[in-house]
Amino acid sequence: MPVINIPSGKLHVQELEGNSEDTVILIHGLFGNLSLYYFNIAPQLSENYRVLMYDLRGHGKNSKEESGYHLNQMTQDLEALIDYYELEKVHLAGYSFGGLIALKMAMIAPERIDKLMIIDAPDLSGISEEGFDQIYEREFIKPYLQQHENTHKEVESFIRKKVDKNISTYNFLMHKTALLFDLTLDKNLFYHPDLKYITNETLLLYASSSCFAKDGKTLSAILPSSSLKYLEGNHSMPMISGRQVGKELHMFLKELNEYALTVDQ
Protein backbone atom coordinates (compact mmCIF):
# COMPACT_ATOMS: atom_id res chain seq x y z
CA MET A 1 0.00 0.00 0.00
CA PRO A 2 1.74 3.21 -1.15
CA VAL A 3 1.75 5.66 1.74
CA ILE A 4 3.47 9.05 1.78
CA ASN A 5 4.29 11.30 4.71
CA ILE A 6 2.88 14.83 4.67
CA PRO A 7 2.82 17.42 7.50
CA SER A 8 -0.64 16.34 8.71
CA GLY A 9 0.19 12.61 8.75
CA LYS A 10 0.25 9.67 6.36
CA LEU A 11 -1.63 9.66 3.07
CA HIS A 12 -2.65 6.63 1.01
CA VAL A 13 -1.86 7.29 -2.67
CA GLN A 14 -2.10 5.25 -5.87
CA GLU A 15 -0.41 6.13 -9.15
CA LEU A 16 -0.95 5.09 -12.74
CA GLU A 17 1.88 6.10 -15.04
CA GLY A 18 0.94 7.46 -18.45
CA ASN A 19 2.71 8.55 -21.60
CA SER A 20 3.02 12.18 -20.56
CA GLU A 21 4.67 14.38 -17.98
CA ASP A 22 1.28 16.04 -17.41
CA THR A 23 -0.26 14.87 -14.15
CA VAL A 24 -3.94 14.58 -13.29
CA ILE A 25 -4.90 14.34 -9.61
CA LEU A 26 -8.28 12.74 -8.91
CA ILE A 27 -10.11 13.69 -5.70
CA HIS A 28 -13.01 11.58 -4.43
CA GLY A 29 -15.94 12.81 -2.35
CA LEU A 30 -17.05 12.39 1.24
CA PHE A 31 -17.61 8.84 2.55
CA GLY A 32 -15.82 7.28 -0.43
CA ASN A 33 -12.22 6.46 -1.34
CA LEU A 34 -9.87 6.45 -4.31
CA SER A 35 -11.40 3.23 -5.69
CA LEU A 36 -14.05 5.51 -7.21
CA TYR A 37 -11.49 6.21 -9.93
CA TYR A 38 -9.05 3.32 -9.76
CA PHE A 39 -10.86 0.65 -11.79
CA ASN A 40 -12.44 2.71 -14.54
CA ILE A 41 -11.85 6.45 -14.84
CA ALA A 42 -8.14 6.49 -13.96
CA PRO A 43 -7.12 3.80 -16.49
CA GLN A 44 -8.73 5.82 -19.29
CA LEU A 45 -6.84 8.97 -18.32
CA SER A 46 -3.58 7.07 -17.87
CA GLU A 47 -3.49 6.41 -21.61
CA ASN A 48 -2.17 9.95 -21.98
CA TYR A 49 -1.50 11.29 -18.48
CA ARG A 50 0.18 10.40 -15.25
CA VAL A 51 -2.65 9.86 -12.76
CA LEU A 52 -2.50 10.28 -8.98
CA MET A 53 -5.36 9.31 -6.66
CA TYR A 54 -5.45 9.57 -2.90
CA ASP A 55 -7.76 8.90 0.02
CA LEU A 56 -8.97 12.02 1.80
CA ARG A 57 -8.09 12.30 5.49
CA GLY A 58 -10.24 9.97 7.59
CA HIS A 59 -11.26 8.00 4.48
CA GLY A 60 -10.22 4.77 2.82
CA LYS A 61 -6.95 3.34 4.11
CA ASN A 62 -5.97 6.49 6.00
CA SER A 63 -6.19 6.66 9.78
CA LYS A 64 -9.49 7.83 11.26
CA GLU A 65 -9.33 11.47 12.33
CA GLU A 66 -11.77 13.31 14.58
CA SER A 67 -11.22 16.73 13.00
CA GLY A 68 -9.73 18.56 10.03
CA TYR A 69 -12.50 18.00 7.47
CA HIS A 70 -12.77 21.64 6.40
CA LEU A 71 -11.49 22.83 3.04
CA ASN A 72 -8.47 24.64 4.47
CA GLN A 73 -7.05 21.38 5.84
CA MET A 74 -8.09 19.39 2.78
CA THR A 75 -6.33 21.81 0.43
CA GLN A 76 -3.22 21.78 2.65
CA ASP A 77 -3.15 17.99 2.29
CA LEU A 78 -3.55 18.31 -1.47
CA GLU A 79 -0.78 20.88 -1.80
CA ALA A 80 1.48 18.70 0.36
CA LEU A 81 0.81 15.83 -2.06
CA ILE A 82 1.76 18.05 -5.01
CA ASP A 83 4.93 19.12 -3.18
CA TYR A 84 5.83 15.52 -2.29
CA TYR A 85 5.88 14.54 -5.96
CA GLU A 86 7.70 17.80 -6.86
CA LEU A 87 5.05 18.83 -9.37
CA GLU A 88 4.98 22.42 -10.57
CA LYS A 89 1.50 22.31 -12.05
CA VAL A 90 -1.28 19.72 -12.23
CA HIS A 91 -4.74 19.14 -13.62
CA LEU A 92 -7.39 18.57 -10.94
CA ALA A 93 -10.57 16.52 -11.15
CA GLY A 94 -12.82 16.41 -8.10
CA TYR A 95 -16.13 14.67 -7.50
CA SER A 96 -18.75 16.06 -5.10
CA PHE A 97 -16.87 17.40 -2.04
CA GLY A 98 -13.68 16.64 -3.96
CA GLY A 99 -14.83 19.21 -6.49
CA LEU A 100 -15.01 21.80 -3.72
CA ILE A 101 -11.44 20.93 -2.72
CA ALA A 102 -10.37 21.47 -6.33
CA LEU A 103 -12.13 24.84 -6.47
CA LYS A 104 -10.60 25.95 -3.18
CA MET A 105 -7.16 24.89 -4.38
CA ALA A 106 -7.57 26.94 -7.55
CA MET A 107 -8.49 29.94 -5.40
CA ILE A 108 -5.55 29.79 -2.99
CA ALA A 109 -2.80 28.42 -5.25
CA PRO A 110 -3.74 29.19 -8.87
CA GLU A 111 -0.12 28.92 -9.98
CA ARG A 112 -0.14 25.19 -9.12
CA ILE A 113 -3.25 24.33 -11.13
CA ASP A 114 -3.71 23.97 -14.88
CA LYS A 115 -7.14 22.64 -15.87
CA LEU A 116 -10.09 21.93 -13.57
CA MET A 117 -12.75 19.24 -13.85
CA ILE A 118 -15.61 19.59 -11.36
CA ILE A 119 -17.97 16.61 -11.15
CA ASP A 120 -21.38 17.22 -9.55
CA ALA A 121 -19.98 19.43 -6.78
CA PRO A 122 -22.66 20.65 -4.33
CA ASP A 123 -23.56 24.04 -2.97
CA LEU A 124 -23.27 23.27 0.76
CA SER A 125 -25.42 26.16 1.94
CA GLY A 126 -28.65 24.94 3.48
CA ILE A 127 -27.73 21.23 3.73
CA SER A 128 -28.54 19.92 7.23
CA GLU A 129 -27.62 16.60 8.86
CA GLU A 130 -31.07 15.31 7.90
CA GLY A 131 -30.43 16.50 4.37
CA PHE A 132 -27.16 14.56 4.22
CA ASP A 133 -28.94 11.40 5.38
CA GLN A 134 -31.59 11.72 2.67
CA ILE A 135 -29.08 12.52 -0.07
CA TYR A 136 -26.80 9.65 0.96
CA GLU A 137 -29.65 7.13 0.90
CA ARG A 138 -31.24 8.39 -2.32
CA GLU A 139 -28.17 9.27 -4.37
CA PHE A 140 -25.66 6.61 -3.26
CA ILE A 141 -27.04 3.50 -1.61
CA LYS A 142 -30.26 2.86 -3.56
CA PRO A 143 -28.82 3.42 -7.07
CA TYR A 144 -25.74 1.33 -6.31
CA LEU A 145 -27.78 -1.61 -5.01
CA GLN A 146 -30.28 -1.34 -7.87
CA GLN A 147 -27.46 -1.47 -10.40
CA HIS A 148 -26.28 -4.79 -8.98
CA GLU A 149 -29.60 -6.35 -7.95
CA ASN A 150 -29.46 -9.07 -10.64
CA THR A 151 -25.81 -10.04 -10.18
CA HIS A 152 -24.47 -13.46 -9.20
CA LYS A 153 -24.71 -14.27 -5.48
CA GLU A 154 -20.92 -14.15 -5.00
CA VAL A 155 -20.78 -10.73 -6.66
CA GLU A 156 -23.84 -9.62 -4.69
CA SER A 157 -22.06 -10.58 -1.46
CA PHE A 158 -19.02 -8.52 -2.48
CA ILE A 159 -21.23 -5.54 -3.34
CA ARG A 160 -23.06 -5.82 -0.02
CA LYS A 161 -19.75 -5.81 1.88
CA LYS A 162 -18.62 -2.77 -0.09
CA VAL A 163 -21.85 -0.93 0.72
CA ASP A 164 -21.63 -1.93 4.39
CA LYS A 165 -18.08 -0.55 4.54
CA ASN A 166 -19.24 2.70 2.97
CA ILE A 167 -22.10 2.98 5.47
CA SER A 168 -19.64 2.36 8.31
CA THR A 169 -17.47 5.23 7.06
CA TYR A 170 -20.54 7.44 6.77
CA ASN A 171 -21.65 6.71 10.34
CA PHE A 172 -18.16 7.33 11.72
CA LEU A 173 -17.69 10.64 9.93
CA MET A 174 -21.19 11.93 10.60
CA HIS A 175 -21.45 10.98 14.26
CA LYS A 176 -17.93 10.67 15.69
CA THR A 177 -16.02 13.51 14.06
CA ALA A 178 -16.20 17.27 13.55
CA LEU A 179 -17.26 16.79 9.92
CA LEU A 180 -20.66 18.49 10.16
CA PHE A 181 -19.23 21.48 12.00
CA ASP A 182 -16.28 21.70 9.61
CA LEU A 183 -18.65 21.74 6.64
CA THR A 184 -20.43 24.79 8.05
CA LEU A 185 -17.13 26.66 7.71
CA ASP A 186 -17.27 26.14 3.96
CA LYS A 187 -21.01 26.35 3.30
CA ASN A 188 -20.72 29.64 1.39
CA LEU A 189 -17.89 28.64 -0.96
CA PHE A 190 -20.11 29.16 -4.01
CA TYR A 191 -20.57 32.76 -2.92
CA HIS A 192 -16.96 33.53 -2.05
CA PRO A 193 -15.95 36.80 -3.76
CA ASP A 194 -12.70 35.27 -5.06
CA LEU A 195 -14.42 32.40 -6.88
CA LYS A 196 -15.00 34.56 -9.96
CA TYR A 197 -11.25 35.10 -10.28
CA ILE A 198 -10.62 31.44 -11.12
CA THR A 199 -9.61 31.70 -14.77
CA ASN A 200 -8.52 28.09 -15.33
CA GLU A 201 -10.25 26.27 -18.17
CA THR A 202 -12.91 24.35 -16.26
CA LEU A 203 -15.25 21.49 -17.15
CA LEU A 204 -18.40 21.39 -15.04
CA LEU A 205 -19.75 17.86 -15.42
CA TYR A 206 -23.12 17.37 -13.72
CA ALA A 207 -25.79 14.67 -13.64
CA SER A 208 -29.14 15.74 -15.07
CA SER A 209 -31.15 14.01 -12.30
CA SER A 210 -28.81 14.88 -9.43
CA CYS A 211 -30.12 16.91 -6.52
CA PHE A 212 -27.15 19.19 -7.28
CA ALA A 213 -27.91 19.65 -10.99
CA LYS A 214 -28.84 23.31 -10.51
CA ASP A 215 -25.51 23.96 -8.77
CA GLY A 216 -23.75 23.41 -12.08
CA LYS A 217 -25.59 26.41 -13.52
CA THR A 218 -24.66 28.48 -10.48
CA LEU A 219 -20.96 27.74 -10.97
CA SER A 220 -21.18 28.21 -14.72
CA ALA A 221 -22.45 31.76 -14.21
CA ILE A 222 -19.56 32.54 -11.83
CA LEU A 223 -16.52 30.90 -13.45
CA PRO A 224 -15.51 32.87 -16.56
CA SER A 225 -13.65 30.05 -18.35
CA SER A 226 -16.04 27.19 -17.62
CA SER A 227 -18.14 24.93 -19.82
CA LEU A 228 -21.14 23.07 -18.39
CA LYS A 229 -22.21 19.63 -19.54
CA TYR A 230 -24.92 17.33 -18.23
CA LEU A 231 -24.90 13.53 -18.39
CA GLU A 232 -27.82 11.25 -17.62
CA GLY A 233 -27.98 9.93 -14.07
CA ASN A 234 -27.94 11.11 -10.49
CA HIS A 235 -25.20 12.06 -8.03
CA SER A 236 -23.73 8.54 -8.13
CA MET A 237 -22.89 9.07 -11.82
CA PRO A 238 -19.11 8.35 -11.51
CA MET A 239 -19.85 4.99 -9.87
CA ILE A 240 -22.60 3.90 -12.24
CA SER A 241 -21.38 5.58 -15.45
CA GLY A 242 -17.64 5.68 -14.79
CA ARG A 243 -16.68 4.89 -18.37
CA GLN A 244 -18.68 7.83 -19.72
CA VAL A 245 -17.31 10.18 -17.05
CA GLY A 246 -13.76 9.10 -17.87
CA LYS A 247 -14.42 9.68 -21.57
CA GLU A 248 -15.67 13.22 -20.92
CA LEU A 249 -12.65 14.09 -18.76
CA HIS A 250 -10.27 12.65 -21.32
CA MET A 251 -11.93 14.54 -24.19
CA PHE A 252 -11.81 17.80 -22.23
CA LEU A 253 -8.09 17.50 -21.55
CA LYS A 254 -7.29 16.31 -25.05
CA GLU A 255 -9.25 19.05 -26.83
CA LEU A 256 -7.59 21.80 -24.80
CA ASN A 257 -4.14 20.31 -25.35
CA GLU A 258 -4.71 20.09 -29.10
CA TYR A 259 -5.91 23.70 -29.14
CA ALA A 260 -2.79 24.81 -27.23
CA LEU A 261 -0.53 22.99 -29.71
CA THR A 262 -2.30 24.71 -32.63
CA VAL A 263 -1.83 28.14 -31.04
CA ASP A 264 1.85 27.46 -30.31
CA GLN A 265 2.45 26.55 -33.94
PDB file of N, CA and C in Angstrom, residues 56-98:
ATOM      1  N   LEU A  56      -8.874  10.848   0.941  1.00  0.00           N
ATOM      2  CA  LEU A  56      -8.970  12.022   1.805  1.00  0.00           C
ATOM      3  C   LEU A  56      -8.706  11.629   3.253  1.00  0.00           C
ATOM      4  N   ARG A  57      -8.334  12.585   4.079  1.00  0.00           N
ATOM      5  CA  ARG A  57      -8.090  12.298   5.494  1.00  0.00           C
ATOM      6  C   ARG A  57      -9.344  11.677   6.116  1.00  0.00           C
ATOM      7  N   GLY A  58      -9.134  10.657   6.938  1.00  0.00           N
ATOM      8  CA  GLY A  58     -10.244   9.974   7.585  1.00  0.00           C
ATOM      9  C   GLY A  58     -11.003   9.020   6.685  1.00  0.00           C
ATOM     10  N   HIS A  59     -10.573   8.854   5.450  1.00  0.00           N
ATOM     11  CA  HIS A  59     -11.261   8.003   4.481  1.00  0.00           C
ATOM     12  C   HIS A  59     -10.350   6.865   4.021  1.00  0.00           C
ATOM     13  N   GLY A  60     -10.970   5.851   3.437  1.00  0.00           N
ATOM     14  CA  GLY A  60     -10.220   4.767   2.821  1.00  0.00           C
ATOM     15  C   GLY A  60      -9.238   4.103   3.757  1.00  0.00           C
ATOM     16  N   LYS A  61      -7.983   4.010   3.329  1.00  0.00           N
ATOM     17  CA  LYS A  61      -6.945   3.338   4.110  1.00  0.00           C
ATOM     18  C   LYS A  61      -6.178   4.289   5.028  1.00  0.00           C
ATOM     19  N   ASN A  62      -6.603   5.548   5.074  1.00  0.00           N
ATOM     20  CA  ASN A  62      -5.975   6.494   5.998  1.00  0.00           C
ATOM     21  C   ASN A  62      -6.499   6.288   7.410  1.00  0.00           C
ATOM     22  N   SER A  63      -5.751   6.774   8.384  1.00  0.00           N
ATOM     23  CA  SER A  63      -6.192   6.661   9.775  1.00  0.00           C
ATOM     24  C   SER A  63      -7.432   7.518  10.000  1.00  0.00           C
ATOM     25  N   LYS A  64      -8.262   7.105  10.952  1.00  0.00           N
ATOM     26  CA  LYS A  64      -9.486   7.833  11.262  1.00  0.00           C
ATOM     27  C   LYS A  64      -9.153   9.063  12.102  1.00  0.00           C
ATOM     28  N   GLU A  65      -9.607  10.202  11.648  1.00  0.00           N
ATOM     29  CA  GLU A  65      -9.332  11.466  12.332  1.00  0.00           C
ATOM     30  C   GLU A  65     -10.636  12.058  12.845  1.00  0.00           C
ATOM     31  N   GLU A  66     -10.566  12.715  13.999  1.00  0.00           N
ATOM     32  CA  GLU A  66     -11.765  13.311  14.578  1.00  0.00           C
ATOM     33  C   GLU A  66     -12.035  14.717  14.055  1.00  0.00           C
ATOM     34  N   SER A  67     -11.041  15.355  13.461  1.00  0.00           N
ATOM     35  CA  SER A  67     -11.218  16.733  12.997  1.00  0.00           C
ATOM     36  C   SER A  67     -10.386  16.975  11.740  1.00  0.00           C
ATOM     37  N   GLY A  68     -10.511  18.188  11.205  1.00  0.00           N
ATOM     38  CA  GLY A  68      -9.726  18.556  10.029  1.00  0.00           C
ATOM     39  C   GLY A  68     -10.416  18.276   8.713  1.00  0.00           C
ATOM     40  N   TYR A  69     -11.755  18.309   8.693  1.00  0.00           N
ATOM     41  CA  TYR A  69     -12.499  17.999   7.473  1.00  0.00           C
ATOM     42  C   TYR A  69     -12.958  19.247   6.721  1.00  0.00           C
ATOM     43  N   HIS A  70     -12.444  20.399   7.104  1.00  0.00           N
ATOM     44  CA  HIS A  70     -12.769  21.638   6.401  1.00  0.00           C
ATOM     45  C   HIS A  70     -11.846  21.799   5.194  1.00  0.00           C
ATOM     46  N   LEU A  71     -12.222  22.681   4.296  1.00  0.00           N
ATOM     47  CA  LEU A  71     -11.487  22.826   3.042  1.00  0.00           C
ATOM     48  C   LEU A  71     -10.074  23.346   3.224  1.00  0.00           C
ATOM     49  N   ASN A  72      -9.831  24.156   4.247  1.00  0.00           N
ATOM     50  CA  ASN A  72      -8.466  24.640   4.468  1.00  0.00           C
ATOM     51  C   ASN A  72      -7.505  23.483   4.710  1.00  0.00           C
ATOM     52  N   GLN A  73      -7.905  22.534   5.562  1.00  0.00           N
ATOM     53  CA  GLN A  73      -7.045  21.381   5.835  1.00  0.00           C
ATOM     54  C   GLN A  73      -6.950  20.470   4.616  1.00  0.00           C
ATOM     55  N   MET A  74      -8.076  20.272   3.946  1.00  0.00           N
ATOM     56  CA  MET A  74      -8.088  19.389   2.781  1.00  0.00           C
ATOM     57  C   MET A  74      -7.186  19.927   1.670  1.00  0.00           C
ATOM     58  N   THR A  75      -7.193  21.241   1.473  1.00  0.00           N
ATOM     59  CA  THR A  75      -6.325  21.810   0.434  1.00  0.00           C
ATOM     60  C   THR A  75      -4.860  21.796   0.864  1.00  0.00           C
ATOM     61  N   GLN A  76      -4.600  21.919   2.161  1.00  0.00           N
ATOM     62  CA  GLN A  76      -3.225  21.781   2.650  1.00  0.00           C
ATOM     63  C   GLN A  76      -2.699  20.378   2.366  1.00  0.00           C
ATOM     64  N   ASP A  77      -3.546  19.374   2.588  1.00  0.00           N
ATOM     65  CA  ASP A  77      -3.150  17.994   2.291  1.00  0.00           C
ATOM     66  C   ASP A  77      -2.867  17.825   0.803  1.00  0.00           C
ATOM     67  N   LEU A  78      -3.727  18.409  -0.026  1.00  0.00           N
ATOM     68  CA  LEU A  78      -3.549  18.305  -1.474  1.00  0.00           C
ATOM     69  C   LEU A  78      -2.263  18.991  -1.921  1.00  0.00           C
ATOM     70  N   GLU A  79      -2.001  20.179  -1.409  1.00  0.00           N
ATOM     71  CA  GLU A  79      -0.778  20.884  -1.799  1.00  0.00           C
ATOM     72  C   GLU A  79       0.460  20.137  -1.313  1.00  0.00           C
ATOM     73  N   ALA A  80       0.359  19.503  -0.143  1.00  0.00           N
ATOM     74  CA  ALA A  80       1.477  18.700   0.360  1.00  0.00           C
ATOM     75  C   ALA A  80       1.735  17.504  -0.555  1.00  0.00           C
ATOM     76  N   LEU A  81       0.671  16.927  -1.099  1.00  0.00           N
ATOM     77  CA  LEU A  81       0.810  15.832  -2.061  1.00  0.00           C
ATOM     78  C   LEU A  81       1.523  16.319  -3.321  1.00  0.00           C
ATOM     79  N   ILE A  82       1.124  17.474  -3.817  1.00  0.00           N
ATOM     80  CA  ILE A  82       1.764  18.051  -5.008  1.00  0.00           C
ATOM     81  C   ILE A  82       3.242  18.327  -4.738  1.00  0.00           C
ATOM     82  N   ASP A  83       3.540  18.845  -3.555  1.00  0.00           N
ATOM     83  CA  ASP A  83       4.931  19.117  -3.178  1.00  0.00           C
ATOM     84  C   ASP A  83       5.736  17.827  -3.068  1.00  0.00           C
ATOM     85  N   TYR A  84       5.125  16.796  -2.494  1.00  0.00           N
ATOM     86  CA  TYR A  84       5.833  15.525  -2.290  1.00  0.00           C
ATOM     87  C   TYR A  84       6.331  14.968  -3.627  1.00  0.00           C
ATOM     88  N   TYR A  85       5.502  15.065  -4.646  1.00  0.00           N
ATOM     89  CA  TYR A  85       5.881  14.543  -5.962  1.00  0.00           C
ATOM     90  C   TYR A  85       6.619  15.583  -6.809  1.00  0.00           C
ATOM     91  N   GLU A  86       6.924  16.737  -6.210  1.00  0.00           N
ATOM     92  CA  GLU A  86       7.697  17.798  -6.857  1.00  0.00           C
ATOM     93  C   GLU A  86       7.081  18.205  -8.198  1.00  0.00           C
ATOM     94  N   LEU A  87       5.783  18.437  -8.174  1.00  0.00           N
ATOM     95  CA  LEU A  87       5.052  18.835  -9.368  1.00  0.00           C
ATOM     96  C   LEU A  87       4.851  20.347  -9.371  1.00  0.00           C
ATOM     97  N   GLU A  88       5.169  20.972 -10.482  1.00  0.00           N
ATOM     98  CA  GLU A  88       4.979  22.422 -10.571  1.00  0.00           C
ATOM     99  C   GLU A  88       3.515  22.772 -10.798  1.00  0.00           C
ATOM    100  N   LYS A  89       2.872  22.002 -11.680  1.00  0.00           N
ATOM    101  CA  LYS A  89       1.498  22.314 -12.050  1.00  0.00           C
ATOM    102  C   LYS A  89       0.761  21.022 -12.382  1.00  0.00           C
ATOM    103  N   VAL A  90      -0.511  20.942 -11.998  1.00  0.00           N
ATOM    104  CA  VAL A  90      -1.282  19.719 -12.226  1.00  0.00           C
ATOM    105  C   VAL A  90      -2.684  20.064 -12.729  1.00  0.00           C
ATOM    106  N   HIS A  91      -3.318  19.072 -13.343  1.00  0.00           N
ATOM    107  CA  HIS A  91      -4.744  19.138 -13.623  1.00  0.00           C
ATOM    108  C   HIS A  91      -5.465  18.534 -12.417  1.00  0.00           C
ATOM    109  N   LEU A  92      -6.614  19.088 -12.064  1.00  0.00           N
ATOM    110  CA  LEU A  92      -7.387  18.567 -10.937  1.00  0.00           C
ATOM    111  C   LEU A  92      -8.775  18.146 -11.393  1.00  0.00           C
ATOM    112  N   ALA A  93      -9.192  16.959 -10.950  1.00  0.00           N
ATOM    113  CA  ALA A  93     -10.572  16.516 -11.146  1.00  0.00           C
ATOM    114  C   ALA A  93     -11.118  16.121  -9.785  1.00  0.00           C
ATOM    115  N   GLY A  94     -12.243  16.704  -9.406  1.00  0.00           N
ATOM    116  CA  GLY A  94     -12.823  16.414  -8.103  1.00  0.00           C
ATOM    117  C   GLY A  94     -14.301  16.126  -8.199  1.00  0.00           C
ATOM    118  N   TYR A  95     -14.716  15.071  -7.510  1.00  0.00           N
ATOM    119  CA  TYR A  95     -16.126  14.668  -7.497  1.00  0.00           C
ATOM    120  C   TYR A  95     -16.781  15.077  -6.190  1.00  0.00           C
ATOM    121  N   SER A  96     -17.961  15.684  -6.280  1.00  0.00           N
ATOM    122  CA  SER A  96     -18.748  16.058  -5.103  1.00  0.00           C
ATOM    123  C   SER A  96     -17.921  16.974  -4.188  1.00  0.00           C
ATOM    124  N   PHE A  97     -17.686  16.579  -2.935  1.00  0.00           N
ATOM    125  CA  PHE A  97     -16.872  17.397  -2.038  1.00  0.00           C
ATOM    126  C   PHE A  97     -15.455  17.546  -2.582  1.00  0.00           C
ATOM    127  N   GLY A  98     -14.988  16.535  -3.313  1.00  0.00           N
ATOM    128  CA  GLY A  98     -13.678  16.636  -3.955  1.00  0.00           C
ATOM    129  C   GLY A  98     -13.619  17.767  -4.961  1.00  0.00           C
TER     130      GLY A  98
END
